[in-house]
PDB file of C-alpha atoms in Angstrom:
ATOM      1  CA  UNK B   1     -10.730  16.697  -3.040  1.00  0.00           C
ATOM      2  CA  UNK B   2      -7.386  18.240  -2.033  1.00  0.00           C
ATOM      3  CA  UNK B   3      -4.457  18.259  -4.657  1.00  0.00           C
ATOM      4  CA  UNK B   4      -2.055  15.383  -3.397  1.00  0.00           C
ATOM      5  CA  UNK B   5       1.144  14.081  -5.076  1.00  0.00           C
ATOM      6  CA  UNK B   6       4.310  11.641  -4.315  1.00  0.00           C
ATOM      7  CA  UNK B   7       5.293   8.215  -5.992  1.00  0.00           C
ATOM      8  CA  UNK B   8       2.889   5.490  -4.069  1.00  0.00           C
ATOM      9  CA  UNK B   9       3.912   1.769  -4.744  1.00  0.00           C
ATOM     10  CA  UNK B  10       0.584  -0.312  -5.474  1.00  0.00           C
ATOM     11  CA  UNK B  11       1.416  -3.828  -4.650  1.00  0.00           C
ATOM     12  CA  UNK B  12      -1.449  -6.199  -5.794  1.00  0.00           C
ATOM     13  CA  UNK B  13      -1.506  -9.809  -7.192  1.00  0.00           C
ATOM     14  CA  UNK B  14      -4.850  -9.557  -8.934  1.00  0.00           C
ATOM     15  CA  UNK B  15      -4.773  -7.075 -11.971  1.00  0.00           C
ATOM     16  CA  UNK B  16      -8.069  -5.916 -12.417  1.00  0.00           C
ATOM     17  CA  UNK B  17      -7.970  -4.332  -8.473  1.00  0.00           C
ATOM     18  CA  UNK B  18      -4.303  -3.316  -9.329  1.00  0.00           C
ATOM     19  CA  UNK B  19      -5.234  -1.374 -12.398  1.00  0.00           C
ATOM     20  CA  UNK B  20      -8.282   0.341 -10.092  1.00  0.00           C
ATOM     21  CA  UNK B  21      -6.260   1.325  -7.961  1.00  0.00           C
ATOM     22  CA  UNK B  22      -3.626   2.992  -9.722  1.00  0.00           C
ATOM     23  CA  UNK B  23      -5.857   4.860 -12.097  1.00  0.00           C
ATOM     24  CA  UNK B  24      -7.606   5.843  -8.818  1.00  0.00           C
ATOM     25  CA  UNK B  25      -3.872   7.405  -7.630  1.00  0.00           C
ATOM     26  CA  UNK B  26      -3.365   8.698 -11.022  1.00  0.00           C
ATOM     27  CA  UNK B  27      -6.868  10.665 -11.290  1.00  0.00           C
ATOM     28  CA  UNK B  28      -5.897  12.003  -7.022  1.00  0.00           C
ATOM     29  CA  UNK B  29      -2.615  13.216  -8.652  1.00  0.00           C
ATOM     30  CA  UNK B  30       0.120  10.699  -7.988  1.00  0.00           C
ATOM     31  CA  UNK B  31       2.644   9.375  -9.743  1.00  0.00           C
ATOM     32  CA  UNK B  32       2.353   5.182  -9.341  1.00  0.00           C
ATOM     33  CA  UNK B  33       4.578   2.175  -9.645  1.00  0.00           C
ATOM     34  CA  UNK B  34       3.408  -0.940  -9.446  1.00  0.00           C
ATOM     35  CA  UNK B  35       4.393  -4.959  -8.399  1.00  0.00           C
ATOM     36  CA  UNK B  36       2.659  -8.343  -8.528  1.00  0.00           C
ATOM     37  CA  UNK B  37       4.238  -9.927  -6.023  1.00  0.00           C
ATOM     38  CA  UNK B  38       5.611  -9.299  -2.824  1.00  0.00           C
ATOM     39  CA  UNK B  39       9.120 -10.251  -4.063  1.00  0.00           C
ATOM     40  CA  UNK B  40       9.078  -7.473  -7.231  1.00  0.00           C
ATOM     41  CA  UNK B  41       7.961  -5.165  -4.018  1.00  0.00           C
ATOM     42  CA  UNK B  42      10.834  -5.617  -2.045  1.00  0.00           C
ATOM     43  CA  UNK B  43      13.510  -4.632  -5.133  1.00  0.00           C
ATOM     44  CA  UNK B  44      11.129  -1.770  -6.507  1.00  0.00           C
ATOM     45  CA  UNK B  45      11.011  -0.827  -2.249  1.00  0.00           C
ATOM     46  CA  UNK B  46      14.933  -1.199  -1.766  1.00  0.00           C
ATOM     47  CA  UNK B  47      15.929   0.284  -5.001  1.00  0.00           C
ATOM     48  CA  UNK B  48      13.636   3.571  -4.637  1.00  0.00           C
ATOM     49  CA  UNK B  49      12.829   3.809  -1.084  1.00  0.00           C
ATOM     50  CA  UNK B  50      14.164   7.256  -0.427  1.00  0.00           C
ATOM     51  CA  UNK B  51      11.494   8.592  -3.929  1.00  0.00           C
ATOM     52  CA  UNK B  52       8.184   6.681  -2.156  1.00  0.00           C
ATOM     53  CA  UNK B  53       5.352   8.380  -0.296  1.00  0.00           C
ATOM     54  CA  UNK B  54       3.874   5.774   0.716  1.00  0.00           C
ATOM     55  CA  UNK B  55       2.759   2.067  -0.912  1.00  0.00           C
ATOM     56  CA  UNK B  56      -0.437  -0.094  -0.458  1.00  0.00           C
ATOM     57  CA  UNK B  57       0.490  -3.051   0.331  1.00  0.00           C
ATOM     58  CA  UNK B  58      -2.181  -6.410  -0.875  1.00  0.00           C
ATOM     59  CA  UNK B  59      -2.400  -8.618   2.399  1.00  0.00           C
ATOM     60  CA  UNK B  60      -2.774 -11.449   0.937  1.00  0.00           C
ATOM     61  CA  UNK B  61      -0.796 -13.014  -2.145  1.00  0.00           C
ATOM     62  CA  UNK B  62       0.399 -15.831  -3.218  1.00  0.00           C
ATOM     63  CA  UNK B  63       3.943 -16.366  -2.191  1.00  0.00           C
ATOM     64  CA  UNK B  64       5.079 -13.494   0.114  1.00  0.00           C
ATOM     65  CA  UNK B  65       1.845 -12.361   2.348  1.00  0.00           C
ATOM     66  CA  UNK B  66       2.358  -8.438   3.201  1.00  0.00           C
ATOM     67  CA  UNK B  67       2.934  -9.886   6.326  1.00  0.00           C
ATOM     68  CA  UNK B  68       5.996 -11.223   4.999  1.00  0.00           C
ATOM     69  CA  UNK B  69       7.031  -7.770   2.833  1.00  0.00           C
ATOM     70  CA  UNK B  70       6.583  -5.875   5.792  1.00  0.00           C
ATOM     71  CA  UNK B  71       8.587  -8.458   8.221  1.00  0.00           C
ATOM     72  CA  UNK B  72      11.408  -8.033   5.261  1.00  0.00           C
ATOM     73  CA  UNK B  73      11.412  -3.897   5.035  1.00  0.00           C
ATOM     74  CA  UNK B  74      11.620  -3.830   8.375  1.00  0.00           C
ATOM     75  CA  UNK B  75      14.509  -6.335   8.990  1.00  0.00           C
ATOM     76  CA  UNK B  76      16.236  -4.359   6.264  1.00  0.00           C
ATOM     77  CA  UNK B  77      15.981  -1.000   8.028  1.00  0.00           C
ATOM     78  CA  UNK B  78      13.612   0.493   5.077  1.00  0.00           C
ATOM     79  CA  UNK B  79      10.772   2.314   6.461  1.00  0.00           C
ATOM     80  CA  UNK B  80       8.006   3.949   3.938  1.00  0.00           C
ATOM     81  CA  UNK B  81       4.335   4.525   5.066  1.00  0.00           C
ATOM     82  CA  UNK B  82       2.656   1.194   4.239  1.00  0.00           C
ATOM     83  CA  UNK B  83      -1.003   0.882   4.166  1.00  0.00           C
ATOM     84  CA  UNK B  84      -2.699  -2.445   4.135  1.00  0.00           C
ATOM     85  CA  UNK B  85      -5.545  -3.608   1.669  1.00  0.00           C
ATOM     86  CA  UNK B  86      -7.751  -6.205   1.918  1.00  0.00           C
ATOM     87  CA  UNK B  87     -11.202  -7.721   1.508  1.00  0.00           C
ATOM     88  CA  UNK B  88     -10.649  -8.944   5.291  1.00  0.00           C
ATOM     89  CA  UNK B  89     -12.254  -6.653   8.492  1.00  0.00           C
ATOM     90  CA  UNK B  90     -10.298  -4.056   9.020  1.00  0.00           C
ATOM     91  CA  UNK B  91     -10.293  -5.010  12.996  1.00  0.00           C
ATOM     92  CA  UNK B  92      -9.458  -8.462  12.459  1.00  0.00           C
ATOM     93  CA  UNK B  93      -6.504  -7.072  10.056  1.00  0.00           C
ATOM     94  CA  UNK B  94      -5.235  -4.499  12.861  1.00  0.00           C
ATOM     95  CA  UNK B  95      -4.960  -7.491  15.318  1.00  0.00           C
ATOM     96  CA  UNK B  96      -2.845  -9.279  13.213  1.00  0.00           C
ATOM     97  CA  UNK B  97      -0.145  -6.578  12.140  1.00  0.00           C
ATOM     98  CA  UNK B  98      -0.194  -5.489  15.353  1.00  0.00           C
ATOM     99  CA  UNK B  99       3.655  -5.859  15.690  1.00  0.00           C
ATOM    100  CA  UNK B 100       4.525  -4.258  12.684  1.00  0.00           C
ATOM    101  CA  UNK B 101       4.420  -0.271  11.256  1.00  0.00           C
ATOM    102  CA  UNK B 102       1.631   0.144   9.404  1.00  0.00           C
ATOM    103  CA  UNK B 103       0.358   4.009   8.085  1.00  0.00           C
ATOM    104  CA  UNK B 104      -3.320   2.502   7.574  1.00  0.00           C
ATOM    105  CA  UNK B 105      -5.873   0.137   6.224  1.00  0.00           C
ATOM    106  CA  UNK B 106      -8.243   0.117   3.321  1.00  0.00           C
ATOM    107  CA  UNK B 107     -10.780  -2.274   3.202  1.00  0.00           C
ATOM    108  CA  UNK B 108     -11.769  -3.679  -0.723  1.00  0.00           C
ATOM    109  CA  UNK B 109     -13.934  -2.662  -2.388  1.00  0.00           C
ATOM    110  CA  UNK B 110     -12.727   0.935  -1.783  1.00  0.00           C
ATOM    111  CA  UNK B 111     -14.015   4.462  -3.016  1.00  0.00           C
ATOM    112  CA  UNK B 112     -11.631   7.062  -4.568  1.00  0.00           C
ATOM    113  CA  UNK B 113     -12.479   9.273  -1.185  1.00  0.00           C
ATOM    114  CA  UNK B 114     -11.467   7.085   1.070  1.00  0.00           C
ATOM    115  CA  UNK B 115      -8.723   6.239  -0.945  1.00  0.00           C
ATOM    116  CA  UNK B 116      -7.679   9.476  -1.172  1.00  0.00           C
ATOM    117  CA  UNK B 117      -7.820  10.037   2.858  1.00  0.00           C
ATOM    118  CA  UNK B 118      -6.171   7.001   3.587  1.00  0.00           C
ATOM    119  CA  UNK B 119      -3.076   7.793   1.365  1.00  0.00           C
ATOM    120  CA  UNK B 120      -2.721  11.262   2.390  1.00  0.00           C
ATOM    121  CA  UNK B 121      -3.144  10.800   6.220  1.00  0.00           C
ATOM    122  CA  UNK B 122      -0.366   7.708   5.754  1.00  0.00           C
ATOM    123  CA  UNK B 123       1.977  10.253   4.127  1.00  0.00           C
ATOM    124  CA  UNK B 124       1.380  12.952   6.510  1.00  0.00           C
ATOM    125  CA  UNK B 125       1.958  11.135   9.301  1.00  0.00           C
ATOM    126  CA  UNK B 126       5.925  10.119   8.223  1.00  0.00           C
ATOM    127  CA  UNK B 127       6.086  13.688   7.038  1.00  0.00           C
TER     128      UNK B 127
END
């Protein structure tokens, strides 16, 4: 696996997947923050935009959806390279965000190596 680094947001309601996935970015080389809730991801977003690579981005969670954080980023202008998670099909999930930015998908249960592609291709794209 390639070196990578950056700050990546992991935004993820249940807290066993939450703490995979960050000690999955950790062990790639990243530094990670993390929400709960769609809500904490907007403030941690708005207050540290300009430091994130990129953040993955739960689809589903009680409260705000990540339909609903990325409907909010976007109406406020701040643009980082999201990509989506889910348990969902990854086709069904690209018709459905279809009007919004989105850097990639990752479909759950995921492996460190596609993990690690998905997160560096997002980043390289806004690079």
């Amino acid at each position: 696996m390639q070196p990578t680094s950056g700050l990546v947001l992991v935004v993820e309601d249940e807290d066993p997947v939450r703490r995979y996935t960050v000690g999955l970015l950790v062990e790639l080389g990243f530094t990670v923050l993390q929400a709960t809730d769609g809500s904490q991801a907007i403030d941690i977003v708005k207050e540290r935009h300009h430091e994130l690579s990129a953040m993955l981005l739960d689809h589903s969670m009680p409260g705000m959806s990540g339909e609903d954080v990325l409907a909010e980023l976007e109406q406020a202008g701040l643009r980082i390279p999201v990509v989506l998670t889910s348990g969902h099909d990854v086709a069904d999930l690209r018709r459905r965000f279809a009007g919004h930015v989105v850097a990639g998908y990752l479909q759950k249960p995921f492996r460190i190596e596609t993990l690690d592609v998905t997160v560096r291709q997002a980043i390289a794209r806004s690079v």
